[in-house]
Short mmCIF file of C-alpha atoms in Angstrom, two decimals:
data_model
loop_
_atom_site.label_atom_id
_atom_site.label_comp_id
_atom_site.label_asym_id
_atom_site.label_seq_id
_atom_site.Cartn_x
_atom_site.Cartn_y
_atom_site.Cartn_z
CA MET A 1496 42.15 67.43 72.61
CA SER A 1497 45.48 65.27 72.85
CA GLY A 1498 43.65 62.50 70.67
CA VAL A 1499 42.29 64.83 67.87
CA THR A 1500 45.60 66.46 67.63
CA GLY A 1501 47.73 63.07 67.72
CA ALA A 1502 45.18 62.16 64.81
CA LEU A 1503 45.41 65.70 62.33
CA GLY A 1504 49.33 66.35 63.68
CA PRO A 1505 50.74 64.20 61.44
CA LEU A 1506 48.75 65.36 58.28
CA PHE A 1507 49.73 68.50 59.05
CA LEU A 1508 53.10 68.00 59.61
CA LEU A 1509 53.26 66.30 56.15
CA ILE A 1510 52.07 69.69 54.44
CA LEU A 1511 54.62 71.48 56.11
CA LEU A 1512 57.19 68.87 54.35
CA GLY A 1513 55.85 69.89 51.29
CA ALA A 1514 55.96 73.34 51.99
CA LEU A 1515 59.97 72.82 52.69
CA LEU A 1516 60.42 70.43 49.76
CA GLY A 1517 58.46 73.81 47.53
CA TRP A 1518 61.15 76.00 49.28
CA ARG A 1519 64.01 74.18 48.35
CA ARG A 1520 62.86 73.34 45.04
CA PHE A 1521 63.20 69.49 45.28
CA PRO A 1522 63.35 67.41 43.59
CA GLY A 1523 62.92 70.42 40.52
CA GLY A 1524 61.94 70.79 37.45
CA ASP A 1525 58.04 69.79 36.71
CA PHE A 1526 58.10 66.68 39.39
CA TRP A 1527 55.30 68.42 41.63
CA PRO A 1528 53.32 69.45 38.57
CA ALA A 1529 53.43 65.86 37.27
CA MET A 1530 52.67 64.59 40.58
CA GLU A 1531 49.40 66.31 41.07
CA ARG A 1532 48.03 65.16 37.90
CA LEU A 1533 48.67 61.75 38.99
CA ILE A 1534 46.97 61.87 42.47
CA TYR A 1535 44.51 63.79 40.91
CA PHE A 1536 43.39 61.53 38.15
CA LEU A 1537 44.90 58.17 39.34
CA LEU A 1538 45.55 57.78 42.73
CA PHE A 1539 42.83 59.39 44.33
CA PRO A 1540 39.85 58.33 42.27
CA ALA A 1541 41.55 54.48 43.33
CA MET A 1542 40.96 54.76 46.85
CA LEU A 1543 37.16 56.49 46.81
CA VAL A 1544 36.74 53.69 44.05
CA SER A 1545 37.97 51.48 46.95
CA THR A 1546 36.43 52.62 49.46
CA LEU A 1547 32.73 53.32 47.71
CA ALA A 1548 32.48 50.01 46.25
CA THR A 1549 33.36 47.86 49.48
CA ALA A 1550 31.76 50.37 52.06
CA ASN A 1551 28.29 49.29 54.14
CA VAL A 1552 26.78 52.67 52.77
CA ALA A 1553 23.95 51.67 54.31
CA GLN A 1554 25.05 52.91 57.93
CA VAL A 1555 25.51 55.97 56.50
CA PRO A 1556 22.89 58.81 56.95
CA VAL A 1557 23.36 59.74 53.41
CA ILE A 1558 20.14 62.08 53.65
CA ARG A 1559 21.06 63.56 56.60
CA LEU A 1560 24.46 64.28 55.78
CA ALA A 1561 23.62 65.99 52.71
CA VAL A 1562 20.79 68.28 53.97
CA VAL A 1563 23.66 69.43 56.73
CA LEU A 1564 26.88 69.34 54.17
CA MET A 1565 24.89 70.72 51.03
CA GLY A 1566 22.46 72.48 52.81
CA THR A 1567 25.00 74.82 54.12
CA MET A 1568 27.15 74.88 51.08
CA ALA A 1569 23.88 76.10 49.26
CA LEU A 1570 23.19 78.51 52.02
CA PHE A 1571 26.68 80.43 51.39
CA ALA A 1572 26.54 80.75 48.02
CA LEU A 1573 23.48 82.57 48.07
CA GLY A 1574 24.33 84.53 50.69
CA LEU A 1575 27.45 85.63 49.49
CA TRP A 1576 26.13 86.66 45.94
CA CYS A 1577 23.07 88.07 48.10
CA ALA A 1578 26.21 90.38 49.85
CA ARG A 1579 28.37 90.84 46.85
CA HIS A 1580 27.45 94.60 46.35
CA ARG A 1581 28.42 95.23 50.13
CA LEU A 1582 31.54 93.43 49.99
CA ALA A 1583 32.83 96.17 47.39
CA LEU A 1584 34.66 93.54 45.52
CA ALA A 1585 35.88 93.58 41.82
CA PRO A 1586 34.04 90.45 39.72
CA SER A 1587 37.11 88.38 39.66
CA ALA A 1588 38.06 88.83 43.37
CA PHE A 1589 34.57 87.87 44.15
CA THR A 1590 34.98 84.24 42.62
CA SER A 1591 38.02 83.72 44.27
CA VAL A 1592 36.09 84.70 47.69
CA LEU A 1593 33.37 82.50 46.62
CA GLN A 1594 35.84 79.44 45.84
CA GLY A 1595 37.60 80.38 49.43
CA THR A 1596 34.51 79.51 50.85
CA LEU A 1597 32.81 76.54 49.29
CA ARG A 1598 35.72 74.37 48.03
CA PHE A 1599 37.32 72.54 50.58
CA ASN A 1600 40.71 70.50 50.69
CA THR A 1601 39.49 66.76 49.92
CA TYR A 1602 42.67 65.16 50.57
CA VAL A 1603 42.88 66.80 54.39
CA GLY A 1604 39.43 65.41 54.78
CA VAL A 1605 39.43 62.13 53.97
CA ALA A 1606 42.64 61.68 55.82
CA GLY A 1607 41.67 63.43 58.55
CA ALA A 1608 38.50 61.44 58.55
CA ALA A 1609 40.42 58.05 58.43
CA ALA A 1610 43.29 59.27 61.27
CA LEU A 1611 40.25 60.32 63.15
CA HIS A 1612 37.32 57.32 62.91
CA GLY A 1613 39.38 54.61 61.01
CA GLN A 1614 37.50 52.44 58.60
CA ALA A 1615 33.90 54.20 59.38
CA GLY A 1616 35.36 57.66 59.27
CA ALA A 1617 36.80 57.14 56.03
CA THR A 1618 33.34 55.82 54.50
CA VAL A 1619 31.87 59.01 55.96
CA ALA A 1620 34.05 61.00 54.16
CA ALA A 1621 33.99 59.56 50.83
CA VAL A 1622 29.80 59.51 50.82
CA ALA A 1623 30.68 63.27 51.87
CA VAL A 1624 33.07 63.74 48.75
CA ALA A 1625 30.22 62.17 46.19
CA LEU A 1626 27.66 64.66 47.79
CA MET A 1627 29.69 67.85 47.59
CA VAL A 1628 32.24 67.73 45.01
CA PRO A 1629 29.73 68.03 41.86
CA LEU A 1630 27.52 70.93 43.98
CA ALA A 1631 30.60 72.99 44.49
CA ASN A 1632 31.78 72.57 41.34
CA ILE A 1633 28.52 73.88 40.05
CA LEU A 1634 28.28 76.46 42.58
CA CYS A 1635 31.47 77.80 41.48
CA VAL A 1636 31.41 77.55 37.97
CA SER A 1637 27.76 79.21 38.26
CA GLY A 1638 29.57 82.35 40.32
CA PHE A 1639 32.18 82.77 37.31
CA ILE A 1640 28.89 82.85 35.18
CA ALA A 1641 27.12 85.19 36.79
CA ALA A 1642 30.12 87.33 37.86
CA GLY A 1643 30.70 87.48 33.96
CA THR A 1644 34.50 86.52 33.95
CA LEU A 1645 34.10 84.30 31.15
CA GLY A 1646 32.99 83.99 27.69
CA PRO A 1647 31.09 81.19 26.10
CA SER A 1648 34.12 79.29 25.14
CA SER A 1649 35.22 79.45 28.40
CA LEU A 1650 31.98 78.23 29.79
CA GLY A 1651 31.92 74.98 27.48
CA ARG A 1652 35.11 74.04 28.50
CA SER A 1653 34.26 74.27 32.03
CA LEU A 1654 31.15 72.41 31.87
CA ALA A 1655 32.80 69.80 29.83
CA ALA A 1656 35.69 69.52 32.76
CA LEU A 1657 32.91 69.23 35.20
CA LEU A 1658 31.40 66.19 33.35
CA ARG A 1659 35.06 64.46 33.16
CA ASN A 1660 35.90 65.49 36.81
CA PRO A 1661 37.99 62.46 38.13
CA LEU A 1662 36.75 62.63 41.39
CA ILE A 1663 32.93 62.60 40.39
CA LEU A 1664 33.51 59.53 37.98
CA ALA A 1665 35.11 57.64 40.71
CA CYS A 1666 32.00 58.09 42.87
CA VAL A 1667 29.90 57.30 40.41
CA LEU A 1668 31.72 54.02 39.56
CA GLY A 1669 32.09 53.19 43.39
CA ILE A 1670 28.74 53.85 44.13
CA ALA A 1671 27.64 51.83 41.02
CA LEU A 1672 29.80 49.02 42.07
CA ASN A 1673 28.51 48.89 45.32
CA VAL A 1674 24.85 49.01 44.91
CA THR A 1675 25.20 45.99 42.27
CA GLY A 1676 26.84 44.24 44.29
CA ILE A 1677 29.79 43.58 41.97
CA GLY A 1678 32.33 45.40 44.45
CA LEU A 1679 36.59 44.89 43.69
CA PRO A 1680 36.87 40.78 43.38
CA GLY A 1681 39.83 39.51 43.88
CA TRP A 1682 43.25 40.58 42.77
CA LEU A 1683 41.22 43.99 41.55
CA GLY A 1684 40.38 44.95 44.81
CA SER A 1685 43.71 44.65 46.29
CA THR A 1686 44.88 46.56 43.38
CA VAL A 1687 42.69 49.23 43.52
CA GLU A 1688 43.15 49.70 47.23
CA LEU A 1689 47.24 49.72 47.15
CA THR A 1690 47.19 52.17 44.33
CA GLY A 1691 45.05 54.54 46.29
CA ARG A 1692 47.17 54.16 49.94
CA ALA A 1693 49.59 56.27 48.41
CA ALA A 1694 46.92 59.09 47.62
CA LEU A 1695 46.62 60.43 50.96
CA PRO A 1696 50.19 61.12 52.23
CA LEU A 1697 51.49 62.16 48.63
CA GLY A 1698 48.29 64.60 48.66
CA LEU A 1699 49.37 66.32 51.49
CA ILE A 1700 52.50 66.83 50.99
CA ALA A 1701 51.46 67.90 47.22
CA VAL A 1702 49.28 70.58 49.46
CA GLY A 1703 52.45 71.98 50.93
CA VAL A 1704 54.45 72.27 47.31
CA ALA A 1705 51.50 74.43 46.53
CA LEU A 1706 51.70 77.14 49.40
CA ARG A 1707 52.72 80.76 48.70
CA PRO A 1708 53.58 83.09 51.85
CA SER A 1709 54.55 85.54 49.22
CA ALA A 1710 50.64 85.50 47.83
CA LEU A 1711 49.83 86.96 51.36
CA VAL A 1712 51.26 90.22 51.00
CA GLY A 1713 48.49 92.89 50.01
CA SER A 1714 44.93 90.32 49.99
CA GLY A 1715 43.65 92.56 52.03
CA HIS A 1716 39.87 92.39 53.68
CA ALA A 1717 39.14 89.83 51.07
CA PHE A 1718 41.53 87.06 52.61
CA TRP A 1719 39.59 87.91 56.40
CA TYR A 1720 36.15 87.41 54.80
CA SER A 1721 37.11 84.16 52.96
CA ALA A 1722 38.55 82.82 55.98
CA THR A 1723 36.06 84.27 58.50
CA LEU A 1724 33.14 82.28 56.75
CA LYS A 1725 35.44 79.31 55.73
CA LEU A 1726 37.08 78.28 59.05
CA VAL A 1727 34.82 80.19 61.18
CA ALA A 1728 31.21 80.21 60.33
CA THR A 1729 30.82 77.27 57.86
CA PRO A 1730 31.39 74.97 60.36
CA VAL A 1731 29.31 76.69 63.22
CA ILE A 1732 26.42 76.41 60.71
CA VAL A 1733 27.18 72.42 60.03
CA LEU A 1734 27.61 71.89 64.23
CA ALA A 1735 23.70 73.28 64.26
CA LEU A 1736 22.36 71.20 61.31
CA ALA A 1737 24.26 68.22 62.69
CA TRP A 1738 22.69 68.57 65.93
CA LEU A 1739 19.34 69.69 64.46
CA THR A 1740 19.34 66.88 62.22
CA GLY A 1741 20.74 64.03 64.95
CA LEU A 1742 23.59 63.00 63.10
CA ASP A 1743 25.75 59.95 64.84
CA PRO A 1744 28.96 61.17 66.46
CA VAL A 1745 31.12 59.80 63.76
CA SER A 1746 29.06 61.57 60.82
CA ARG A 1747 28.65 64.66 62.82
CA ASP A 1748 32.43 64.58 63.30
CA ILE A 1749 32.89 64.18 59.07
CA ALA A 1750 30.99 66.72 58.78
CA LEU A 1751 32.37 69.02 60.93
CA LEU A 1752 35.47 68.07 59.63
CA PHE A 1753 34.94 69.49 56.04
CA ALA A 1754 33.29 71.99 56.94
CA ALA A 1755 36.22 73.29 58.67
CA LEU A 1756 38.52 72.17 56.00
CA PRO A 1757 40.70 75.34 54.45
CA THR A 1758 39.94 75.47 50.80
CA ALA A 1759 41.21 73.40 47.83
CA THR A 1760 44.07 74.08 46.16
CA SER A 1761 42.54 73.21 42.69
CA ALA A 1762 40.61 76.61 42.82
CA TYR A 1763 43.79 78.25 41.92
CA ILE A 1764 43.83 76.42 38.32
CA LEU A 1765 40.14 77.45 38.36
CA ALA A 1766 40.39 80.72 38.70
CA ARG A 1767 43.43 81.23 36.25
CA GLN A 1768 41.08 79.66 33.50
CA LEU A 1769 37.91 80.98 34.59
CA GLY A 1770 38.84 84.55 34.98
CA GLY A 1771 39.59 84.83 38.68
CA ASP A 1772 41.73 86.61 40.47
CA ALA A 1773 44.51 83.70 40.61
CA GLU A 1774 46.62 85.68 42.86
CA LEU A 1775 44.28 86.26 45.72
CA MET A 1776 43.23 83.39 45.17
CA ALA A 1777 46.77 81.55 45.66
CA ALA A 1778 46.66 83.85 49.11
CA LEU A 1779 43.42 82.38 50.54
CA ILE A 1780 44.29 78.85 49.72
CA THR A 1781 48.04 79.40 51.38
CA GLY A 1782 46.68 81.53 54.59
CA GLN A 1783 43.44 78.89 55.01
CA THR A 1784 45.41 76.30 55.11
CA LEU A 1785 48.16 77.84 57.57
CA LEU A 1786 45.43 78.76 60.04
CA ALA A 1787 43.44 75.67 59.90
CA MET A 1788 46.32 74.11 61.46
CA VAL A 1789 45.15 75.98 64.20
CA THR A 1790 41.20 76.26 63.63
CA LEU A 1791 40.78 72.16 62.41
CA PRO A 1792 42.22 70.51 65.66
CA ALA A 1793 40.26 73.11 67.83
CA TRP A 1794 36.63 72.38 66.04
CA MET A 1795 37.13 68.92 66.05
CA ALA A 1796 38.31 68.99 69.95
CA LEU A 1797 34.97 71.14 70.61
CA ALA A 1798 32.93 68.49 68.89
CA SER A 1799 34.70 65.45 70.79
#
C-alpha cells in the first residue's frame, strides 16, 4: 500500500495545488483556459507521439488489453442505454451520466502508469489511450445523438471534431512512426520528448483548476449512479477480465488504473456543446476526482 500511495500521492497533490490556484484565481485572466488548450493540442500529443514512436509495442498484449478495456467500455455503454428508463433521468442528465461512466482522465492515467511502472507502464498506458480514446468519443457522441440532445449541425461539428481530435491523431502518428521504423531520429526525438515532459505536471494542475465543488450541491442520485459505476463497478469488471484473459502484472495494473480513473474534465466542454447537462457534468467531474483520491490507491493496492 505504501508503494502505491507513494507513487500516486504526488499526482493528487498536484491536483490539489491546481484546486488551490483555481480558488485563488491565480494567475488570473484567461491563463488556465489557454494553458489547457496548449496541453491538449501540443504538450500531451507530443508525449503520446514520443512514447509510441519509440516504444517496444510488441511487448504489450494489445489484443487482450483491447478486450479488457474496450469490452468493458462497450458493456457499460450498452447497459446504461438499456437501463435509461429505469434511471428516470432527463435526456441531458443521462448523457452526463454516460460520459461520467465512460470517459477517463488521461492525464492522471498516464502519470499514474509512469509512476507505478516506469517506462513499461507509460508504454502500456499510451497503447491504452490509443485504444480507448476513439471508442469513448464514438460512444459518447452516439449517446448524445440517441438521446436527441443535438441537432444535425451539431452532429456534423462533433464528428468533424472527432476526426481532428489531437490525442487520436497523436496516437496514429506515433504508431505509424513505430511500425515504419522511422521513429524520432536525432534532435527531433529529444525535442518532442522534452515537450511532452511538461504535459503531465501541467495537466494534473489543470485538472485541479477545473474542479468546481459548488456544482456538487443538488447533483442528487445522478452523481451516485455515475460514481458507483465509474469508481467501483468498472474496476471490478476490468479486474475480472484481466484475470480471465491472463494479462501480465504490468498490463493488468495499467488496465485497472484506467478503469478506476475519474472521468475527464473535457466532458464538461462536450456537455455544453452537445446539449448535455453541463452543471451535472461539472459535479460528476469534481466529485469523482475527489473520491478517486481514496478509491484509486485502494484498487491499485488490492491488485498488488
